[in-house]
XYZ file of C-alpha atoms in Angstrom:
656
model
C 8.781 -19.787 -28.938
C 8.245 -22.922 -26.852
C 4.719 -24.266 -27.488
C 4.081 -24.884 -23.791
C 4.951 -21.272 -22.931
C 2.681 -19.935 -25.690
C -0.231 -22.023 -24.429
C 0.413 -20.951 -20.840
C 0.454 -17.242 -21.715
C -2.757 -17.559 -23.726
C -4.475 -19.303 -20.817
C -3.270 -16.674 -18.371
C -4.581 -13.851 -20.582
C -7.959 -15.555 -20.639
C -7.899 -15.980 -16.869
C -6.976 -12.316 -16.352
C -9.885 -11.279 -18.573
C -12.372 -13.355 -16.579
C -10.948 -12.122 -13.276
C -11.215 -8.501 -14.415
C -14.842 -8.848 -15.442
C -15.745 -10.536 -12.163
C -13.874 -8.161 -9.876
C -14.911 -6.780 -6.475
C -18.265 -5.026 -6.393
C -17.565 -2.753 -3.386
C -14.463 -0.783 -2.460
C -13.371 0.394 0.982
C -10.776 3.149 1.303
C -9.150 3.686 4.689
C -7.348 6.750 6.030
C -5.494 6.862 9.328
C -2.138 6.227 10.957
C 0.272 3.304 11.461
C -2.328 1.356 13.437
C -4.030 0.946 10.036
C -0.938 0.519 7.851
C 2.569 0.002 9.187
C 5.676 0.460 7.023
C 7.843 -1.685 9.317
C 7.946 -5.312 8.123
C 7.705 -6.631 11.696
C 4.729 -4.462 12.678
C 1.229 -4.576 11.213
C -1.787 -2.295 11.039
C -5.192 -3.889 11.514
C -6.433 -2.889 8.041
C -3.546 -4.884 6.552
C -5.370 -7.953 7.913
C -8.912 -6.809 7.140
C -9.291 -8.345 3.658
C -9.339 -11.888 5.074
C -12.568 -11.067 6.930
C -14.495 -10.019 3.815
C -15.719 -11.877 0.752
C -14.182 -11.314 -2.662
C -16.917 -8.749 -3.340
C -14.946 -6.296 -1.197
C -11.696 -4.623 -2.227
C -9.730 -2.664 0.390
C -7.517 0.283 -0.527
C -5.495 0.808 2.655
C -4.197 4.393 2.608
C -3.128 4.558 6.252
C 0.094 6.502 6.789
C 2.578 5.989 9.588
C 2.826 9.125 11.745
C -0.293 10.780 10.337
C -2.699 12.897 12.362
C -6.016 14.219 11.066
C -4.258 17.512 10.316
C -1.144 16.136 8.599
C -3.182 13.673 6.530
C -5.304 16.539 5.235
C -2.609 19.163 4.571
C 0.228 17.017 3.224
C -0.263 16.795 -0.532
C 0.424 13.090 -1.154
C -2.255 11.862 1.227
C -5.863 13.065 1.219
C -5.664 15.062 -2.012
C -4.445 12.007 -3.927
C -7.610 10.116 -2.938
C -9.818 12.874 -4.330
C -8.349 12.643 -7.846
C -10.767 9.916 -8.897
C -8.180 7.774 -10.660
C -8.151 3.990 -10.805
C -6.939 3.609 -7.224
C -8.764 6.616 -5.773
C -12.291 7.236 -4.492
C -15.376 7.042 -6.675
C -19.098 7.405 -6.146
C -20.511 4.472 -4.191
C -17.231 3.640 -2.435
C -16.858 3.490 1.355
C -14.347 5.435 3.467
C -13.134 4.469 6.955
C -11.723 7.448 8.921
C -9.592 6.707 12.013
C -7.308 9.229 13.729
C -6.207 10.018 17.298
C -2.743 8.645 18.096
C -0.757 11.462 16.487
C -3.368 14.134 17.132
C -2.343 13.811 20.797
C 1.253 14.883 20.093
C 1.101 18.097 22.176
C -1.021 16.660 25.004
C -4.190 18.022 23.437
C -2.894 21.391 22.218
C -2.888 22.393 18.550
C 0.608 22.466 17.022
C 0.225 25.741 15.116
C -1.423 27.494 18.045
C 1.234 26.253 20.475
C 4.109 27.344 18.234
C 2.544 30.787 17.887
C 2.170 30.998 21.661
C 5.848 30.190 22.367
C 6.933 32.672 19.680
C 4.810 35.368 21.261
C 6.239 34.556 24.692
C 9.814 34.568 23.410
C 10.252 30.960 24.578
C 12.086 29.983 21.414
C 13.801 27.032 23.131
C 10.405 25.308 23.375
C 9.398 25.709 19.728
C 11.534 22.767 18.598
C 9.500 20.485 20.871
C 6.194 21.424 19.241
C 4.736 18.905 16.786
C 2.636 20.589 14.133
C 0.518 17.414 13.765
C -1.141 17.918 17.151
C -4.799 18.985 17.288
C -7.254 19.956 20.008
C -9.879 17.216 20.511
C -12.708 19.713 20.927
C -11.853 21.974 17.970
C -9.207 21.393 15.248
C -9.512 17.581 15.423
C -13.242 17.873 14.790
C -12.646 20.342 11.960
C -10.468 17.910 10.028
C -12.778 14.940 10.572
C -15.618 17.120 9.185
C -13.485 18.017 6.157
C -12.895 14.351 5.332
C -16.591 13.568 5.701
C -17.898 16.514 3.674
C -15.405 16.168 0.812
C -15.984 12.421 0.583
C -19.754 12.908 0.536
C -19.402 15.475 -2.260
C -17.902 12.670 -4.362
C -20.733 10.281 -3.506
C -18.483 8.299 -1.151
C -19.960 6.877 2.074
C -17.851 7.813 5.133
C -17.708 5.782 8.351
C -15.885 7.244 11.370
C -13.968 4.676 13.431
C -12.741 5.081 17.003
C -8.970 4.652 17.094
C -7.379 1.419 18.348
C -6.370 1.557 22.027
C -2.821 1.806 23.261
C -1.373 -0.853 25.545
C -1.882 1.418 28.574
C -3.193 -0.812 31.352
C -4.299 0.369 34.773
C -2.020 -0.378 37.712
C -3.866 -3.612 38.511
C -3.322 -4.783 34.902
C -7.008 -5.595 34.416
C -8.228 -2.932 32.022
C -7.079 -0.208 29.606
C -6.549 3.174 31.218
C -8.271 6.398 30.294
C -5.270 7.680 28.327
C -5.035 4.315 26.530
C -8.513 5.004 25.157
C -7.422 8.429 23.845
C -9.034 10.432 26.633
C -6.442 12.958 27.901
C -8.696 14.124 30.725
C -6.219 13.049 33.406
C -3.418 15.273 32.035
C -3.704 17.686 29.129
C -2.412 21.032 27.852
C -4.641 23.874 26.688
C -4.233 27.512 25.659
C -6.991 29.471 27.342
C -7.257 33.275 27.302
C -3.820 33.475 25.638
C -2.259 31.508 28.487
C -0.862 27.964 28.327
C -2.040 25.577 31.025
C -0.196 22.255 31.289
C -0.969 19.132 33.320
C -4.653 20.053 33.578
C -7.280 17.506 34.618
C -11.058 16.978 34.296
C -13.364 14.360 35.806
C -14.012 10.917 34.310
C -17.434 11.984 33.012
C -16.020 15.002 31.186
C -15.156 14.026 27.579
C -13.896 17.428 26.429
C -10.399 15.996 25.906
C -11.541 12.586 24.645
C -10.674 12.116 20.942
C -12.924 9.080 20.546
C -15.904 10.940 22.000
C -15.154 13.880 19.694
C -15.036 11.597 16.650
C -18.424 10.177 17.607
C -19.870 13.673 18.056
C -18.778 14.665 14.547
C -20.305 11.511 13.029
C -23.554 12.243 14.877
C -23.752 15.632 13.147
C -24.644 13.727 9.958
C -27.668 11.499 9.480
C -25.811 9.172 7.100
C -22.375 8.783 8.744
C -22.066 5.813 11.141
C -19.593 5.686 14.009
C -17.930 2.371 14.919
C -16.383 2.401 18.384
C -13.299 0.294 17.832
C -11.702 2.094 20.788
C -13.998 0.513 23.360
C -13.953 -2.816 21.524
C -10.156 -3.074 21.527
C -10.129 -2.077 25.209
C -12.354 -5.102 25.889
C -10.206 -7.320 23.649
C -6.932 -6.364 25.324
C -8.390 -6.757 28.811
C -9.660 -10.216 27.835
C -6.162 -11.415 26.919
C -4.498 -9.543 29.769
C -1.346 -7.465 30.022
C 1.106 -10.370 29.884
C -0.333 -11.916 26.682
C -0.748 -8.479 25.068
C 2.865 -7.707 25.860
C 4.235 -10.965 24.445
C 1.884 -11.689 21.521
C -0.410 -8.807 20.517
C 1.901 -5.776 20.677
C 5.355 -5.386 19.209
C 8.015 -5.810 21.938
C 8.491 -2.700 24.132
C 5.777 -0.905 22.163
C 2.423 0.264 23.456
C 0.980 1.336 20.104
C 2.057 -0.915 17.218
C 0.837 -4.484 16.914
C 2.182 -7.793 15.683
C 0.577 -9.707 12.822
C -1.485 -11.636 15.372
C -2.563 -8.467 17.159
C -3.543 -6.746 13.915
C -5.518 -9.794 12.801
C -7.366 -9.990 16.133
C -8.325 -6.303 15.860
C -9.512 -6.727 12.254
C -11.589 -9.712 13.368
C -13.155 -7.646 16.160
C -13.994 -4.969 13.605
C -15.878 -7.590 11.576
C -17.857 -8.703 14.643
C -18.564 -5.086 15.593
C -19.701 -4.204 12.062
C -22.173 -7.075 12.063
C -23.592 -6.246 15.498
C -23.926 -2.549 14.799
C -25.607 -3.140 11.443
C -28.140 -5.305 13.248
C -28.842 -2.850 16.090
C -28.680 0.474 14.190
C -32.049 2.278 14.168
C -31.190 5.144 11.801
C -32.214 3.793 8.349
C -29.503 5.653 6.383
C -26.684 4.594 8.689
C -28.074 1.070 8.860
C -28.069 0.745 5.068
C -24.376 1.725 4.895
C -23.360 -0.643 7.677
C -25.470 -3.514 6.360
C -23.974 -3.248 2.873
C -20.582 -4.085 4.387
C -21.800 -6.431 7.122
C -23.335 -8.682 4.460
C -19.813 -9.298 3.109
C -18.149 -10.089 6.461
C -16.622 -13.562 6.875
C -15.470 -14.623 10.346
C -13.124 -17.606 10.176
C -12.877 -20.290 12.845
C -10.113 -22.858 13.037
C -6.898 -22.653 10.996
C -6.620 -20.808 7.682
C -3.974 -19.383 5.351
C -3.451 -15.838 4.100
C -3.100 -14.462 1.548
C -5.854 -16.531 -0.040
C -4.330 -15.890 -3.445
C -1.593 -18.509 -3.742
C -0.058 -16.966 -6.866
C 3.705 -16.609 -6.366
C 3.999 -14.603 -9.578
C 6.762 -14.894 -12.172
C 10.260 -16.367 -11.900
C 13.140 -17.323 -14.118
C 13.806 -21.029 -14.498
C 16.327 -22.136 -11.889
C 15.983 -19.047 -9.660
C 15.061 -19.150 -5.976
C 11.628 -17.736 -5.157
C 10.299 -17.656 -1.602
C 6.944 -16.258 -0.535
C 5.718 -15.663 2.976
C 2.278 -16.992 3.928
C 0.593 -16.710 7.312
C -1.186 -19.600 8.982
C -3.641 -18.373 11.624
C -6.022 -20.001 14.023
C -8.897 -18.549 16.053
C -11.330 -20.445 18.260
C -9.358 -23.618 17.682
C -11.031 -26.934 18.659
C -8.682 -27.359 21.648
C -6.953 -24.858 23.938
C -3.513 -26.313 23.157
C -2.609 -28.297 20.081
C -0.585 -28.874 16.941
C -1.112 -27.849 13.306
C 0.712 -29.537 10.408
C 1.357 -27.608 7.176
C 2.670 -29.388 4.070
C 3.356 -28.876 0.347
C 4.023 -31.198 -2.612
C 5.223 -31.317 -6.246
C 8.776 -30.197 -5.553
C 7.834 -27.161 -3.450
C 9.325 -26.935 0.068
C 8.286 -25.163 3.257
C 10.037 -23.640 6.272
C 9.323 -21.729 9.482
C 12.655 -19.889 9.512
C 13.922 -19.896 5.888
C 16.858 -22.099 6.874
C 15.439 -25.612 7.338
C 13.401 -26.734 4.318
C 11.202 -29.827 4.017
C 7.809 -30.939 2.708
C 6.038 -30.231 6.025
C 6.298 -28.223 9.273
C 4.466 -28.325 12.609
C 3.114 -25.326 14.538
C 2.254 -25.538 18.237
C -0.420 -23.254 19.674
C -1.982 -22.347 23.022
C -4.905 -20.295 24.268
C -6.922 -21.484 21.212
C -5.201 -18.803 19.138
C -2.090 -18.612 16.990
C -0.494 -16.959 14.015
C 2.745 -18.098 12.411
C 4.639 -17.171 9.237
C 5.437 -20.041 6.887
C 7.773 -19.672 3.922
C 7.131 -21.562 0.700
C 9.988 -22.116 -1.763
C 8.747 -22.648 -5.296
C 9.696 -25.362 -7.747
C 11.389 -23.456 -10.582
C 13.073 -26.408 -12.256
C 11.004 -26.187 -15.443
C 9.242 -23.580 -17.561
C 5.535 -22.809 -17.542
C 3.042 -22.838 -14.680
C 3.957 -25.159 -11.820
C 1.483 -25.693 -8.964
C 1.416 -27.446 -5.615
C -1.146 -28.060 -2.917
C -0.597 -26.513 0.503
C -2.395 -28.539 3.172
C -3.230 -27.387 6.711
C -4.273 -30.109 9.164
C -5.379 -28.969 12.648
C -6.188 -32.532 13.875
C -9.933 -32.057 13.358
C -10.171 -30.429 9.948
C -8.019 -30.397 6.800
C -7.887 -27.323 4.538
C -6.150 -27.090 1.157
C -4.973 -24.235 -1.011
C -3.379 -24.227 -4.473
C -0.072 -22.361 -4.819
C 1.400 -21.715 -8.250
C 4.255 -19.979 -10.008
C 4.966 -19.236 -13.664
C 8.573 -19.907 -14.635
C 10.094 -18.074 -17.570
C 12.936 -19.383 -19.698
C 15.257 -16.503 -20.644
C 16.288 -18.363 -23.763
C 12.736 -18.064 -25.103
C 13.067 -14.310 -25.772
C 15.425 -11.408 -26.467
C 16.882 -8.861 -24.082
C 15.446 -5.349 -24.333
C 16.017 -2.079 -22.483
C 15.404 1.647 -22.348
C 18.134 3.814 -20.819
C 18.547 7.501 -19.960
C 22.159 8.414 -19.139
C 21.237 12.081 -18.528
C 24.769 12.988 -19.556
C 25.988 15.712 -21.933
C 22.931 17.821 -21.015
C 20.626 15.387 -22.824
C 17.334 13.823 -21.679
C 17.178 11.461 -24.677
C 16.778 7.700 -24.348
C 18.919 4.872 -25.664
C 16.904 1.757 -26.481
C 17.030 -1.806 -27.641
C 13.739 -3.165 -29.056
C 11.594 -0.745 -26.988
C 10.100 2.644 -27.815
C 11.075 5.401 -25.367
C 10.488 9.111 -24.819
C 12.736 11.790 -23.427
C 12.576 12.374 -19.679
C 9.795 14.746 -18.660
C 8.991 16.689 -15.486
C 6.053 17.927 -13.449
C 6.613 20.870 -11.086
C 10.353 20.346 -11.554
C 13.003 22.010 -13.715
C 16.487 21.100 -14.942
C 19.007 23.132 -12.965
C 22.191 22.052 -14.770
C 24.700 19.221 -15.020
C 27.499 18.604 -12.586
C 30.421 16.316 -12.044
C 29.836 13.626 -9.444
C 32.342 13.655 -6.545
C 31.768 10.038 -5.550
C 30.231 7.558 -7.987
C 29.988 3.781 -7.480
C 29.654 3.199 -11.201
C 32.288 5.647 -12.342
C 30.033 7.985 -14.321
C 31.158 11.573 -14.657
C 27.960 13.627 -14.862
C 24.504 13.852 -13.318
C 21.532 15.964 -14.302
C 20.379 18.202 -11.443
C 16.638 18.689 -10.907
C 15.191 21.542 -8.859
C 11.673 22.377 -7.720
C 9.752 24.996 -9.737
C 10.487 28.386 -8.205
C 13.589 27.079 -6.364
C 11.823 27.146 -2.952
C 11.183 23.791 -1.259
C 8.261 23.789 1.222
C 8.635 22.790 4.871
C 5.605 20.481 5.194
C 6.713 17.637 2.922
C 7.077 14.488 5.001
C 6.490 12.259 1.987
C 6.321 12.334 -1.796
C 4.130 14.946 -3.466
C 2.025 13.233 -6.114
C 2.248 16.109 -8.638
C 6.022 16.686 -8.329
C 8.205 14.182 -10.176
C 10.625 13.319 -12.981
C 9.225 10.675 -15.348
C 10.814 8.139 -17.692
C 8.558 6.347 -20.183
C 9.077 3.304 -22.413
C 6.577 1.416 -24.562
C 6.315 -2.229 -25.560
C 6.086 -2.642 -29.359
C 3.114 -4.342 -30.984
C 3.420 -8.078 -31.342
C 5.626 -8.359 -28.240
C 5.284 -8.984 -24.509
C 7.872 -7.548 -22.120
C 8.779 -9.164 -18.825
C 10.604 -6.473 -16.833
C 13.594 -7.936 -15.039
C 15.153 -5.004 -13.223
C 15.321 -1.222 -12.830
C 18.473 0.749 -12.008
C 19.369 4.420 -11.532
C 21.859 6.618 -9.684
C 20.702 9.417 -7.345
C 22.546 12.040 -5.320
C 21.574 14.985 -3.124
C 23.195 18.388 -3.617
C 23.066 21.412 -1.322
C 22.737 19.483 1.936
C 21.800 16.149 3.480
C 18.037 16.719 3.598
C 17.207 15.339 0.148
C 14.641 12.521 0.056
C 13.212 10.573 -2.839
C 10.833 7.779 -3.751
C 10.939 5.824 -7.021
C 7.767 4.139 -8.291
C 6.888 2.137 -11.408
C 3.449 1.777 -12.974
C 2.124 0.284 -16.205
C -1.136 2.265 -16.106
C -1.523 5.518 -18.032
C -2.972 7.268 -14.943
C -0.084 5.926 -12.832
C -2.449 3.980 -10.617
C -1.355 0.891 -8.663
C 2.316 1.973 -8.588
C 5.015 -0.355 -7.293
C 7.690 1.018 -4.964
C 11.144 0.569 -6.475
C 13.293 2.441 -3.957
C 13.311 5.301 -1.478
C 15.928 7.378 0.308
C 15.586 9.556 3.398
C 18.015 12.415 3.983
C 20.641 10.901 1.730
C 24.300 11.956 2.194
C 25.164 14.978 0.095
C 27.519 14.801 -2.875
C 27.649 10.998 -2.834
C 25.940 9.113 -5.618
C 23.938 6.008 -4.695
C 23.047 3.239 -7.121
C 19.465 2.005 -6.837
C 18.797 -1.510 -8.146
C 15.466 -3.294 -7.998
C 14.985 -6.780 -9.405
C 11.403 -7.565 -10.331
C 9.458 -9.678 -12.776
C 6.495 -7.819 -14.171
C 4.710 -8.630 -17.431
C 3.714 -5.786 -19.745
C 1.530 -6.527 -22.804
C 2.010 -5.180 -26.307
C 1.346 -1.482 -26.864
C 1.389 -0.708 -23.145
C 3.739 1.819 -21.604
C 5.959 1.634 -18.537
C 6.238 4.734 -16.381
C 9.074 5.236 -13.912
C 8.779 8.261 -11.622
C 11.239 9.790 -9.181
C 9.508 11.914 -6.506
C 11.909 14.306 -4.710
C 11.343 16.353 -1.558
C 13.335 18.006 1.208
C 12.779 17.045 4.849
C 13.278 20.489 6.370
C 11.562 22.540 9.080
C 11.672 25.803 7.150
C 11.389 26.744 3.489
C 14.732 26.362 1.710
C 16.253 27.080 -1.691
C 19.299 25.953 -3.612
C 18.650 22.214 -3.124
C 18.725 19.792 -6.049
C 18.500 16.067 -6.694
C 20.972 14.540 -9.133
C 19.874 11.609 -11.326
C 21.761 9.617 -13.961
C 21.954 6.220 -15.681
C 18.262 5.288 -15.471
C 17.579 1.891 -17.041
C 14.552 -0.388 -17.453
C 15.529 -3.866 -18.652
C 13.649 -7.051 -19.504
C 12.948 -9.938 -21.879
C 10.766 -9.585 -24.997
C 8.739 -12.508 -26.294
C 6.239 -12.805 -29.145
C 2.534 -12.391 -28.531
C 1.021 -15.881 -28.913
C -1.417 -16.370 -31.752
C -4.980 -17.128 -30.628
C -6.237 -20.701 -31.029
C -7.588 -21.358 -34.513
C -11.293 -21.942 -34.798
C -12.114 -25.491 -35.801
C -14.509 -26.325 -38.642
C -17.440 -28.644 -38.088
C -19.265 -30.798 -40.667
C -23.045 -31.087 -40.450
C -24.448 -34.622 -40.451
C -25.760 -35.938 -43.772
C -29.508 -35.538 -44.413
C -31.789 -38.546 -44.482
C -32.201 -38.229 -48.230
C -28.541 -38.982 -48.631
C -27.522 -35.488 -49.667
C -24.708 -33.816 -47.764
C -24.504 -30.282 -46.457
C -21.815 -27.869 -47.446
C -19.114 -27.496 -44.802
C -19.258 -24.178 -42.945
C -17.105 -22.423 -40.328
C -18.829 -21.665 -37.084
C -19.427 -17.911 -36.859
C -18.329 -17.309 -40.456
C -14.803 -16.910 -41.714
C -12.180 -17.459 -39.037
C -10.119 -14.370 -38.231
C -6.845 -13.874 -36.450
C -7.957 -11.096 -34.107
C -5.169 -10.156 -31.734
C -2.487 -12.016 -33.667
C 0.443 -10.378 -35.338
C -0.896 -11.529 -38.723
C -3.942 -9.222 -38.498
C -1.965 -6.110 -37.537
C 0.441 -3.973 -39.552
C 4.046 -4.901 -38.984
C 5.587 -3.052 -36.042
C 8.046 -0.287 -36.761
C 11.634 -1.472 -36.731
C 13.151 -1.149 -33.267
C 16.054 1.302 -33.001
C 19.455 -0.254 -32.991
C 21.307 -0.693 -29.747
C 22.601 2.660 -28.601
C 20.399 4.662 -30.985
C 18.820 7.709 -29.397
C 15.071 8.053 -29.705
C 14.547 11.801 -29.740
C 11.245 13.406 -28.849
C 10.533 16.971 -27.679
C 11.789 17.782 -24.185
C 9.118 18.730 -21.680
C 10.544 21.146 -19.140
C 7.406 22.683 -17.729
C 4.526 21.302 -15.723
C 2.898 18.175 -17.010
């Protein structure tokens, strides 16, 4: 192997070790809706921008879910229950939990979805049932019940909950000067309620009556506990939006023609306000238990002024020599030195930069107004040579210059050998075919093998797929996302003495029995399947038509570590159904294997001669040098199976 590459890998391993030992000391988990975490690439939740306002002592696990209400987040298996597992990326004692719901709890104008559906069924108004959203809760009853559940179950784990008032909607009053009552999640001007077995719609209560105010209800629940703070982000965002005004909110803070979802700038402004609010409330809080929780986080808050770049980590990851790698950074500015101005952003050492990914140069200019701005900048890496290549990104706002190091590690394909693990799932077999990797047969959790079938339409010309069905054959009606305990898993292991750089993952999937089949594919290199990476997903895929999923990625996996690929199936249906299956075939994990670099040899030192003229016997510092971690100190790895050889291990067909 190239000496430069060996040295680079050794240095990176050392850096990873130091980084791991000096990791974040406090962890914040967040649960809520799309205003916390948005799946759309053009929209942003405020928690997606929150990390930049904390020191490196804080790590944020953003578990917001688009479309979630307090009810749906609690009852849908992949969401709340997955946080309670206590795995690497779940909650642990001493962690913090931010709870923020309201937007989707309002779905039925303040009526509970289950109660409303039951009412229409009882009345025989079946035509209205389809318009009922089960996610809806009543602000005075079921909403409070679910917020209490989150708090109590988190506290049982030793986690410290904080209830947060939900971000306002862009609902301005007619004069355009302030956020309306409904924009602050108070439905008092028009709500629905079932009272004495009768549905009342379009009801109204006075401004001072907070019975139908979700933010007020959230605060009331927090006040039931002596150690659960409430942070009123609702009122704070109402002040923020009014400060900028309707026109600026419409053009810069909110996504176009959207009164709920924010732009990157809007999300960052909200996250910044949260930091200010956290500091102020920690200072003014009189309850000692609540104050201690708030202060622990407020001490880590960093409020930036002037221009800065996110993400702070300028690591562009891995790339093959000669490939094109582009990473998006965001240059932001708050409380800029002048109301209107110009910011220059530049790079060096063969890297280039662009504002639109079409015109590339060594520098770009960003104009701003209103002392605030946020702009995406795209950096194209220098991949002309192997090893780590770095550049300096410079931001000059005419009064202050800030610099950040950006780097990429380029891999030469010629320095290693191609390796793969493949599961064709043909001929009723779950066995793996491998080259230079160890692999197990496909296994399942809460899934069974239905049978094999011919594929009507196949882009790759294969003839068979293996059909997987849910245990018991009945698919539930409440699955709006993957269920963490229901999956098909494919596992491969890197042999000792080798390092694998995964290059791509491919598989074919097909829905049978209807067009309601959905799936998500994730990859993890942790035994508890923590920190998974999304490979692909499909929503209500066309029936009887195979789709090829291909994901190119560069991910390094050390010797002895396993790779887990999971396919999570579900059916997006309104009622329980049976006879639905997901077909899978031709699963393949491919990459490049390189040798584990030998550790640097320990040097010998000679003691200085004594004054009497005698000399000391040479010795090795720390005793005899060893080759810990090298291939020389370990037994030789087992010979890798030949290309096309099946690695057979027992089939697991039951729950895992």
